[in-house]
DNA sequence: TCTGGGGTCCTAGGACCC
DNA sequence: TCTGGGGTCCTAGGACCC
């Protein structure tokens, strides 16, 4: 058989379901998982009881409250979700080691080499669902198809608790009337462009001359054309050889917009420090520092600076970020969001460590890391960071854990 | 009802080198 | 002194994903 067999597993209302599982009082009630409501936050996830009210991820808390006043708002606990996620992926690996972690609640499995037929694949899908519900008390939707594109579309067809198989010979029929925005990779802008060309469904997309798509969208044009035909040759990556991390960063929306330069500076320092802790924890260092700013009118921009040495110290990152800030024509505008990220990363080898001559700053970093590893994250920190908003630290702890889990590809 | 946070990939223009 | 072309790196920003 030439056809591949790919499964896509998509957990149902993942964060909200975990909250309902751990707290029986939340069951059968509309649950909305969000960030700390004291900060400016949005909806992270909605339970199936909340979805009919129109609650969607990314929506502001105010709007969610207006649409569904009776909803229970729960502050998300990312550490708990990461832990659950890890257990689920371990279950999946029992069915195929060719398991690719796609996000915290999604994975692809390839069983082409071990599964004789699509009928047998359906049984695998059922077994996976049973294992996850029995061992984790959570439901998922499983999609099965001849490639990742179709498997993902299939898992979306039946929610919650679905199991959908799309056979190769059914692909054309399934795609014919499917809206283009249901394709992974077609967002609002792309949808608008495609509509302007008279393309509304995947069927339209598949029939459209590839040469014109290529002219309009470059490389993406070809990919779009293939998507319209249901073709996708991208492999399912073993989670062991996931691509290396390209960048690491943190952004933070301030509790209130500010033009206070001391506060801006503290936040830049604090974010630099947090990024550095993650870099060192995962043995990375990088040469390019990026400062991201969002003004109160939501105008967002970034500026990069590349140096000819590798950075993993919060103070060094801060120095570059501050240099970038001083070069910006800021004019005292109120700032809503600040972000720091480091790219041009390399993994530090043992040899690199041994060759490294520590500066005083780096020596202090190492000592702080060791203390924090032993007694808990951010138990010790630089004074400049202490002055920054205390509550900024808490979400970072959870994010750090996320980062640890996902950037190391050790799920 | 005002719009989070973590990422990746692609494009395009400029600088620089050979 | 003026010129072309290829390759690479850097930077900024847009679009997209969950």
GROMACS .gro file of C-alpha atoms (C1' of nucleotides) in nm:
model
  447
    1UNK     CA    1   0.000   0.000   0.000
    2UNK     CA    2   0.142   0.337  -0.104
    3UNK     CA    3  -0.091   0.548   0.105
    4UNK     CA    4   0.035   0.680   0.433
    5UNK     CA    5  -0.170   0.653   0.751
    6UNK     CA    6  -0.149   0.962   0.969
    7UNK     CA    7  -0.346   1.037   1.284
    8UNK     CA    8  -0.408   1.379   1.436
    9UNK     CA    9  -0.503   1.387   1.802
   10UNK     CA   10  -0.664   1.706   1.926
   11UNK     CA   11  -0.761   1.735   2.292
   12UNK     CA   12  -1.107   1.883   2.348
   13UNK     CA   13  -1.119   2.223   2.524
   14UNK     CA   14  -0.795   2.112   2.684
   15UNK     CA   15  -0.731   2.366   2.963
   16UNK     CA   16  -1.100   2.393   3.055
   17UNK     CA   17  -1.145   2.014   3.056
   18UNK     CA   18  -0.849   1.972   3.290
   19UNK     CA   19  -1.001   2.228   3.528
   20UNK     CA   20  -1.335   2.048   3.516
   21UNK     CA   21  -1.168   1.715   3.579
   22UNK     CA   22  -0.973   1.837   3.883
   23UNK     CA   23  -1.260   2.040   4.028
   24UNK     CA   24  -1.595   1.854   4.015
   25UNK     CA   25  -1.780   2.177   4.103
   26UNK     CA   26  -1.692   2.305   3.755
   27UNK     CA   27  -1.839   2.009   3.568
   28UNK     CA   28  -2.133   2.077   3.338
   29UNK     CA   29  -2.079   2.451   3.390
   30UNK     CA   30  -1.947   2.710   3.144
   31UNK     CA   31  -1.580   2.745   3.237
   32UNK     CA   32  -1.348   3.008   3.095
   33UNK     CA   33  -0.975   2.972   3.153
   34UNK     CA   34  -0.784   3.298   3.139
   35UNK     CA   35  -0.482   3.478   3.281
   36UNK     CA   36  -0.484   3.676   3.603
   37UNK     CA   37  -0.784   3.912   3.571
   38UNK     CA   38  -0.583   4.176   3.760
   39UNK     CA   39  -0.362   4.199   3.454
   40UNK     CA   40  -0.484   4.269   3.103
   41UNK     CA   41  -0.566   3.925   2.987
   42UNK     CA   42  -0.775   3.728   2.738
   43UNK     CA   43  -0.958   3.395   2.718
   44UNK     CA   44  -0.721   3.099   2.688
   45UNK     CA   45  -0.984   2.827   2.662
   46UNK     CA   46  -1.358   2.773   2.700
   47UNK     CA   47  -1.541   2.457   2.807
   48UNK     CA   48  -1.801   2.305   2.576
   49UNK     CA   49  -2.069   2.456   2.800
   50UNK     CA   50  -1.924   2.803   2.733
   51UNK     CA   51  -1.862   2.771   2.359
   52UNK     CA   52  -2.231   2.803   2.254
   53UNK     CA   53  -2.227   3.155   2.402
   54UNK     CA   54  -1.966   3.251   2.144
   55UNK     CA   55  -1.669   3.239   2.377
   56UNK     CA   56  -1.346   3.201   2.181
   57UNK     CA   57  -0.976   3.196   2.264
   58UNK     CA   58  -0.817   3.539   2.240
   59UNK     CA   59  -1.136   3.723   2.334
   60UNK     CA   60  -1.114   3.993   2.601
   61UNK     CA   61  -1.243   3.902   2.946
   62UNK     CA   62  -1.490   4.189   2.934
   63UNK     CA   63  -1.653   4.060   2.621
   64UNK     CA   64  -1.656   3.702   2.751
   65UNK     CA   65  -1.831   3.822   3.067
   66UNK     CA   66  -2.086   4.013   2.865
   67UNK     CA   67  -2.162   3.711   2.642
   68UNK     CA   68  -2.176   3.461   2.927
   69UNK     CA   69  -2.225   3.629   3.267
   70UNK     CA   70  -2.283   3.298   3.442
   71UNK     CA   71  -1.943   3.158   3.336
   72UNK     CA   72  -1.687   3.057   3.595
   73UNK     CA   73  -1.355   3.228   3.527
   74UNK     CA   74  -1.054   3.019   3.625
   75UNK     CA   75  -0.696   3.144   3.624
   76UNK     CA   76  -0.497   2.904   3.410
   77UNK     CA   77  -0.231   2.683   3.562
   78UNK     CA   78   0.011   2.615   3.280
   79UNK     CA   79   0.231   2.386   3.489
   80UNK     CA   80  -0.067   2.155   3.538
   81UNK     CA   81  -0.148   2.158   3.166
   82UNK     CA   82   0.210   2.090   3.067
   83UNK     CA   83   0.223   1.795   3.304
   84UNK     CA   84  -0.104   1.654   3.168
   85UNK     CA   85   0.017   1.710   2.814
   86UNK     CA   86   0.337   1.520   2.882
   87UNK     CA   87   0.142   1.223   3.016
   88UNK     CA   88  -0.086   1.220   2.714
   89UNK     CA   89   0.206   1.224   2.472
   90UNK     CA   90   0.358   0.934   2.661
   91UNK     CA   91   0.035   0.742   2.606
   92UNK     CA   92   0.051   0.824   2.234
   93UNK     CA   93   0.406   0.692   2.209
   94UNK     CA   94   0.278   0.353   2.312
   95UNK     CA   95   0.093   0.347   1.978
   96UNK     CA   96   0.372   0.489   1.763
   97UNK     CA   97   0.714   0.625   1.838
   98UNK     CA   98   0.664   0.840   1.529
   99UNK     CA   99   0.475   1.094   1.736
  100UNK     CA  100   0.514   1.463   1.660
  101UNK     CA  101   0.415   1.710   1.929
  102UNK     CA  102   0.237   1.988   1.741
  103UNK     CA  103   0.127   2.199   2.036
  104UNK     CA  104   0.042   2.155   2.402
  105UNK     CA  105  -0.280   1.972   2.309
  106UNK     CA  106  -0.218   1.833   1.962
  107UNK     CA  107  -0.002   1.563   1.810
  108UNK     CA  108   0.047   1.376   1.484
  109UNK     CA  109   0.114   1.002   1.473
  110UNK     CA  110   0.231   0.809   1.171
  111UNK     CA  111   0.143   0.440   1.171
  112UNK     CA  112   0.203   0.363   0.803
  113UNK     CA  113   0.469   0.101   0.875
  114UNK     CA  114   0.285  -0.075   1.154
  115UNK     CA  115  -0.078  -0.060   1.047
  116UNK     CA  116  -0.200  -0.280   0.759
  117UNK     CA  117  -0.513  -0.083   0.663
  118UNK     CA  118  -0.735   0.214   0.732
  119UNK     CA  119  -0.983  -0.018   0.902
  120UNK     CA  120  -0.708  -0.118   1.141
  121UNK     CA  121  -0.619   0.251   1.184
  122UNK     CA  122  -0.972   0.318   1.304
  123UNK     CA  123  -0.918   0.057   1.575
  124UNK     CA  124  -0.592   0.230   1.672
  125UNK     CA  125  -0.781   0.559   1.694
  126UNK     CA  126  -1.043   0.400   1.919
  127UNK     CA  127  -0.773   0.250   2.141
  128UNK     CA  128  -0.599   0.585   2.175
  129UNK     CA  129  -0.922   0.758   2.276
  130UNK     CA  130  -0.999   0.482   2.525
  131UNK     CA  131  -0.652   0.500   2.678
  132UNK     CA  132  -0.667   0.878   2.719
  133UNK     CA  133  -1.014   0.878   2.869
  134UNK     CA  134  -0.938   0.587   3.102
  135UNK     CA  135  -0.599   0.707   3.221
  136UNK     CA  136  -0.647   1.083   3.207
  137UNK     CA  137  -1.024   1.131   3.224
  138UNK     CA  138  -1.011   1.352   2.915
  139UNK     CA  139  -1.163   1.325   2.570
  140UNK     CA  140  -1.003   1.402   2.238
  141UNK     CA  141  -1.091   1.409   1.871
  142UNK     CA  142  -0.892   1.184   1.640
  143UNK     CA  143  -0.863   1.241   1.268
  144UNK     CA  144  -0.718   0.982   1.032
  145UNK     CA  145  -0.604   1.046   0.678
  146UNK     CA  146  -0.333   0.990   0.418
  147UNK     CA  147  -0.130   1.292   0.536
  148UNK     CA  148  -0.106   1.554   0.813
  149UNK     CA  149  -0.325   1.805   0.631
  150UNK     CA  150  -0.617   1.564   0.594
  151UNK     CA  151  -0.573   1.411   0.941
  152UNK     CA  152  -0.594   1.758   1.096
  153UNK     CA  153  -0.902   1.848   0.896
  154UNK     CA  154  -1.059   1.515   0.995
  155UNK     CA  155  -1.003   1.568   1.367
  156UNK     CA  156  -1.182   1.901   1.333
  157UNK     CA  157  -1.493   1.745   1.180
  158UNK     CA  158  -1.628   1.589   1.495
  159UNK     CA  159  -1.594   1.763   1.829
  160UNK     CA  160  -1.591   1.680   2.107
  161UNK     CA  161  -1.491   1.315   2.139
  162UNK     CA  162  -1.473   1.247   1.765
  163UNK     CA  163  -1.317   0.983   1.546
  164UNK     CA  164  -1.315   1.059   1.174
  165UNK     CA  165  -1.144   0.870   0.894
  166UNK     CA  166  -1.100   1.033   0.555
  167UNK     CA  167  -0.996   0.775   0.297
  168UNK     CA  168  -0.772   0.886   0.009
  169UNK     CA  169  -1.062   0.842  -0.236
  170UNK     CA  170  -1.283   1.068  -0.019
  171UNK     CA  171  -1.036   1.357  -0.003
  172UNK     CA  172  -1.170   1.537  -0.312
  173UNK     CA  173  -1.528   1.521  -0.189
  174UNK     CA  174  -1.437   1.641   0.160
  175UNK     CA  175  -1.237   1.936   0.027
  176UNK     CA  176  -1.481   2.043  -0.244
  177UNK     CA  177  -1.698   2.265  -0.024
  178UNK     CA  178  -1.460   2.320   0.267
  179UNK     CA  179  -1.398   2.690   0.338
  180UNK     CA  180  -1.038   2.792   0.276
  181UNK     CA  181  -1.006   2.945   0.621
  182UNK     CA  182  -1.040   2.594   0.768
  183UNK     CA  183  -0.698   2.513   0.624
  184UNK     CA  184  -0.407   2.534   0.867
  185UNK     CA  185  -0.201   2.821   0.727
  186UNK     CA  186  -0.483   3.031   0.585
  187UNK     CA  187  -0.550   3.319   0.821
  188UNK     CA  188  -0.763   3.630   0.785
  189UNK     CA  189  -0.531   3.812   0.545
  190UNK     CA  190  -0.474   3.513   0.320
  191UNK     CA  191  -0.846   3.445   0.316
  192UNK     CA  192  -0.908   3.802   0.202
  193UNK     CA  193  -0.651   3.772  -0.078
  194UNK     CA  194  -0.794   3.441  -0.194
  195UNK     CA  195  -1.149   3.575  -0.189
  196UNK     CA  196  -1.030   3.861  -0.411
  197UNK     CA  197  -0.922   3.596  -0.663
  198UNK     CA  198  -1.264   3.431  -0.643
  199UNK     CA  199  -1.138   3.141  -0.433
  200UNK     CA  200  -1.377   3.048  -0.151
  201UNK     CA  201  -1.348   2.673  -0.105
  202UNK     CA  202  -1.065   2.423  -0.112
  203UNK     CA  203  -1.219   2.292  -0.432
  204UNK     CA  204  -1.175   2.637  -0.589
  205UNK     CA  205  -0.818   2.648  -0.461
  206UNK     CA  206  -0.726   2.311  -0.611
  207UNK     CA  207  -0.864   2.409  -0.952
  208UNK     CA  208  -0.697   2.750  -0.961
  209UNK     CA  209  -0.391   2.773  -1.190
  210UNK     CA  210  -0.082   2.718  -0.976
  211UNK     CA  211   0.118   2.966  -1.187
  212UNK     CA  212  -0.111   3.252  -1.084
  213UNK     CA  213  -0.103   3.144  -0.718
  214UNK     CA  214   0.276   3.136  -0.736
  215UNK     CA  215   0.283   3.484  -0.885
  216UNK     CA  216   0.063   3.619  -0.606
  217UNK     CA  217   0.202   3.434  -0.306
  218UNK     CA  218   0.550   3.311  -0.400
  219UNK     CA  219   0.649   2.979  -0.246
  220UNK     CA  220   0.325   2.975  -0.047
  221UNK     CA  221   0.131   2.970  -0.376
  222UNK     CA  222   0.248   2.619  -0.454
  223UNK     CA  223   0.172   2.500  -0.101
  224UNK     CA  224  -0.177   2.650  -0.125
  225UNK     CA  225  -0.239   2.474  -0.454
  226UNK     CA  226  -0.138   2.140  -0.302
  227UNK     CA  227  -0.354   2.208   0.001
  228UNK     CA  228  -0.650   2.264  -0.229
  229UNK     CA  229  -0.583   1.918  -0.377
  230UNK     CA  230  -0.536   1.761  -0.033
  231UNK     CA  231  -0.169   1.691  -0.097
  232UNK     CA  232   0.085   1.720   0.182
  233UNK     CA  233   0.418   1.539   0.184
  234UNK     CA  234   0.554   1.688   0.508
  235UNK     CA  235   0.679   1.407   0.730
  236UNK     CA  236   0.569   1.333   1.084
  237UNK     CA  237   0.878   1.417   1.288
  238UNK     CA  238   0.994   1.190   1.565
  239UNK     CA  239   0.978   1.402   1.877
  240UNK     CA  240   1.340   1.305   1.944
  241UNK     CA  241   1.464   1.496   1.643
  242UNK     CA  242   1.249   1.802   1.661
  243UNK     CA  243   1.399   2.106   1.494
  244UNK     CA  244   1.627   2.317   1.716
  245UNK     CA  245   1.490   2.625   1.887
  246UNK     CA  246   1.541   2.943   1.681
  247UNK     CA  247   1.456   3.209   1.937
  248UNK     CA  248   1.353   3.255   2.297
  249UNK     CA  249   1.170   3.552   2.437
  250UNK     CA  250   0.914   3.698   2.670
  251UNK     CA  251   0.664   3.975   2.620
  252UNK     CA  252   0.461   4.143   2.889
  253UNK     CA  253   0.158   4.367   2.867
  254UNK     CA  254   0.192   4.619   3.148
  255UNK     CA  255  -0.088   4.651   3.401
  256UNK     CA  256  -0.121   5.011   3.285
  257UNK     CA  257   0.030   5.195   2.989
  258UNK     CA  258   0.334   5.389   3.095
  259UNK     CA  259   0.571   5.658   2.971
  260UNK     CA  260   0.778   5.642   3.290
  261UNK     CA  261   1.129   5.573   3.168
  262UNK     CA  262   1.238   5.415   3.498
  263UNK     CA  263   0.950   5.169   3.482
  264UNK     CA  264   1.023   5.090   3.118
  265UNK     CA  265   1.387   5.030   3.203
  266UNK     CA  266   1.298   4.802   3.495
  267UNK     CA  267   1.070   4.598   3.275
  268UNK     CA  268   1.331   4.567   3.002
  269UNK     CA  269   1.577   4.450   3.264
  270UNK     CA  270   1.332   4.209   3.420
  271UNK     CA  271   1.237   4.052   3.086
  272UNK     CA  272   1.604   4.027   2.983
  273UNK     CA  273   1.679   3.846   3.306
  274UNK     CA  274   1.392   3.602   3.256
  275UNK     CA  275   1.493   3.525   2.899
  276UNK     CA  276   1.852   3.471   3.015
  277UNK     CA  277   1.745   3.225   3.286
  278UNK     CA  278   1.568   3.018   3.022
  279UNK     CA  279   1.861   3.037   2.781
  280UNK     CA  280   2.103   2.913   3.045
  281UNK     CA  281   1.865   2.648   3.168
  282UNK     CA  282   1.840   2.500   2.820
  283UNK     CA  283   2.208   2.558   2.741
  284UNK     CA  284   2.152   2.814   2.471
  285UNK     CA  285   2.315   3.146   2.396
  286UNK     CA  286   2.241   3.389   2.117
  287UNK     CA  287   2.383   3.682   1.925
  288UNK     CA  288   2.076   3.885   1.833
  289UNK     CA  289   1.866   4.078   2.082
  290UNK     CA  290   1.522   4.201   1.980
  291UNK     CA  291   1.322   4.467   2.162
  292UNK     CA  292   0.949   4.468   2.094
  293UNK     CA  293   0.732   4.764   2.191
  294UNK     CA  294   0.361   4.824   2.164
  295UNK     CA  295   0.230   5.175   2.214
  296UNK     CA  296  -0.107   5.248   2.371
  297UNK     CA  297  -0.260   5.286   2.022
  298UNK     CA  298  -0.152   4.922   1.959
  299UNK     CA  299   0.118   5.024   1.711
  300UNK     CA  300   0.370   4.743   1.751
  301UNK     CA  301   0.723   4.725   1.620
  302UNK     CA  302   1.054   4.558   1.688
  303UNK     CA  303   1.421   4.646   1.656
  304UNK     CA  304   1.708   4.398   1.645
  305UNK     CA  305   2.073   4.426   1.729
  306UNK     CA  306   2.331   4.161   1.649
  307UNK     CA  307   2.662   4.147   1.827
  308UNK     CA  308   2.965   3.935   1.739
  309UNK     CA  309   2.964   3.732   2.060
  310UNK     CA  310   2.713   3.505   2.230
  311UNK     CA  311   2.489   3.623   2.512
  312UNK     CA  312   2.318   3.435   2.792
  313UNK     CA  313   2.343   3.686   3.073
  314UNK     CA  314   2.043   3.897   3.168
  315UNK     CA  315   2.260   4.199   3.222
  316UNK     CA  316   2.427   4.167   2.882
  317UNK     CA  317   2.093   4.117   2.707
  318UNK     CA  318   1.954   4.415   2.895
  319UNK     CA  319   2.249   4.632   2.787
  320UNK     CA  320   2.184   4.556   2.419
  321UNK     CA  321   1.808   4.601   2.461
  322UNK     CA  322   1.860   4.934   2.632
  323UNK     CA  323   2.094   5.041   2.355
  324UNK     CA  324   1.816   4.962   2.108
  325UNK     CA  325   1.565   5.157   2.317
  326UNK     CA  326   1.784   5.467   2.330
  327UNK     CA  327   1.812   5.462   1.949
  328UNK     CA  328   1.435   5.463   1.902
  329UNK     CA  329   1.257   5.790   1.832
  330UNK     CA  330   1.033   5.725   2.132
  331UNK     CA  331   0.909   6.078   2.206
  332UNK     CA  332   0.773   5.975   2.545
  333UNK     CA  333   0.477   5.781   2.407
  334UNK     CA  334   0.283   5.560   2.647
  335UNK     CA  335   0.390   5.197   2.620
  336UNK     CA  336   0.152   4.906   2.656
  337UNK     CA  337   0.372   4.604   2.593
  338UNK     CA  338   0.742   4.533   2.616
  339UNK     CA  339   0.912   4.224   2.483
  340UNK     CA  340   1.264   4.087   2.469
  341UNK     CA  341   1.374   3.797   2.258
  342UNK     CA  342   1.709   3.648   2.170
  343UNK     CA  343   1.773   3.473   1.839
  344UNK     CA  344   2.068   3.348   1.638
  345UNK     CA  345   2.089   3.078   1.901
  346UNK     CA  346   2.348   2.805   1.939
  347UNK     CA  347   2.345   2.514   2.177
  348UNK     CA  348   2.633   2.527   2.420
  349UNK     CA  349   2.849   2.221   2.412
  350UNK     CA  350   3.048   2.092   2.705
  351UNK     CA  351   3.365   2.202   2.529
  352UNK     CA  352   3.227   2.553   2.493
  353UNK     CA  353   3.160   2.560   2.865
  354UNK     CA  354   3.510   2.452   2.951
  355UNK     CA  355   3.664   2.707   2.719
  356UNK     CA  356   3.445   2.985   2.847
  357UNK     CA  357   3.613   3.245   3.062
  358UNK     CA  358   3.353   3.381   3.297
  359UNK     CA  359   3.316   3.753   3.340
  360UNK     CA  360   3.198   3.875   3.680
  361UNK     CA  361   2.845   3.907   3.545
  362UNK     CA  362   2.845   3.551   3.416
  363UNK     CA  363   2.988   3.421   3.742
  364UNK     CA  364   2.707   3.591   3.933
  365UNK     CA  365   2.453   3.441   3.691
  366UNK     CA  366   2.586   3.090   3.749
  367UNK     CA  367   2.570   3.130   4.124
  368UNK     CA  368   2.215   3.266   4.103
  369UNK     CA  369   2.111   2.979   3.876
  370UNK     CA  370   2.246   2.724   4.120
  371UNK     CA  371   2.075   2.884   4.416
  372UNK     CA  372   1.748   2.911   4.229
  373UNK     CA  373   1.771   2.554   4.105
  374UNK     CA  374   1.818   2.435   4.461
  375UNK     CA  375   1.572   2.657   4.644
  376UNK     CA  376   1.318   2.751   4.378
  377UNK     CA  377   1.304   2.981   4.080
  378UNK     CA  378   1.357   3.352   4.141
  379UNK     CA  379   1.442   3.288   4.507
  380UNK     CA  380   1.738   3.512   4.439
  381UNK     CA  381   1.736   3.787   4.177
  382UNK     CA  382   1.904   4.110   4.088
  383UNK     CA  383   1.793   4.417   4.281
  384UNK     CA  384   1.687   4.594   3.961
  385UNK     CA  385   1.439   4.318   3.898
  386UNK     CA  386   1.300   4.320   4.253
  387UNK     CA  387   1.166   4.669   4.199
  388UNK     CA  388   0.968   4.558   3.899
  389UNK     CA  389   0.614   4.439   3.936
  390UNK     CA  390   0.613   4.135   4.162
  391UNK     CA  391   0.319   3.977   3.989
  392UNK     CA  392   0.516   3.971   3.667
  393UNK     CA  393   0.728   3.694   3.810
  394UNK     CA  394   0.448   3.446   3.875
  395UNK     CA  395   0.332   3.389   3.518
  396UNK     CA  396   0.694   3.368   3.412
  397UNK     CA  397   0.741   3.069   3.641
  398UNK     CA  398   0.472   2.879   3.458
  399UNK     CA  399   0.601   2.995   3.122
  400UNK     CA  400   0.948   2.882   3.215
  401UNK     CA  401   0.813   2.536   3.275
  402UNK     CA  402   0.636   2.544   2.943
  403UNK     CA  403   0.955   2.649   2.779
  404UNK     CA  404   1.152   2.378   2.951
  405UNK     CA  405   0.911   2.117   2.831
  406UNK     CA  406   0.864   2.231   2.477
  407UNK     CA  407   1.185   2.392   2.370
  408UNK     CA  408   1.387   2.094   2.481
  409UNK     CA  409   1.167   1.864   2.280
  410UNK     CA  410   1.171   1.618   2.567
  411UNK     CA  411   0.802   1.547   2.577
  412DT     C1'  412  -1.545   4.477   2.483
  413DC     C1'  413  -1.095   4.732   2.386
  414DT     C1'  414  -0.733   4.358   2.180
  415DG     C1'  415  -0.213   3.775   2.588
  416DG     C1'  416   0.200   3.522   2.515
  417DG     C1'  417   0.492   3.175   2.302
  418DG     C1'  418   0.678   3.080   1.878
  419DT     C1'  419   0.792   2.995   1.323
  420DC     C1'  420   0.840   3.116   0.847
  421DC     C1'  421   0.868   3.428   0.460
  422DT     C1'  422   0.985   3.853   0.211
  423DA     C1'  423   1.236   4.243   0.084
  424DG     C1'  424   1.589   4.574   0.098
  425DG     C1'  425   2.050   4.716   0.215
  426DA     C1'  426   2.537   4.624   0.321
  427DC     C1'  427   2.926   4.385   0.215
  428DC     C1'  428   3.248   4.064  -0.007
  429DC     C1'  429   3.440   3.819  -0.393
  430DT     C1'  430   3.752   5.428  -1.254
  431DC     C1'  431   3.338   5.195  -1.349
  432DT     C1'  432   3.081   4.793  -1.385
  433DG     C1'  433   2.773   4.312  -1.304
  434DG     C1'  434   2.631   3.923  -1.051
  435DG     C1'  435   2.614   3.584  -0.684
  436DG     C1'  436   2.613   3.482  -0.208
  437DT     C1'  437   2.555   3.584   0.272
  438DC     C1'  438   2.426   3.838   0.664
  439DC     C1'  439   2.143   4.167   0.898
  440DT     C1'  440   1.719   4.408   0.981
  441DA     C1'  441   1.214   4.511   0.984
  442DG     C1'  442   0.780   4.362   0.949
  443DG     C1'  443   0.385   4.079   0.821
  444DA     C1'  444   0.125   3.658   0.858
  445DC     C1'  445   0.025   3.263   1.081
  446DC     C1'  446  -0.014   2.888   1.444
  447DC     C1'  447  -0.179   2.725   1.922
   0.00000   0.00000   0.00000
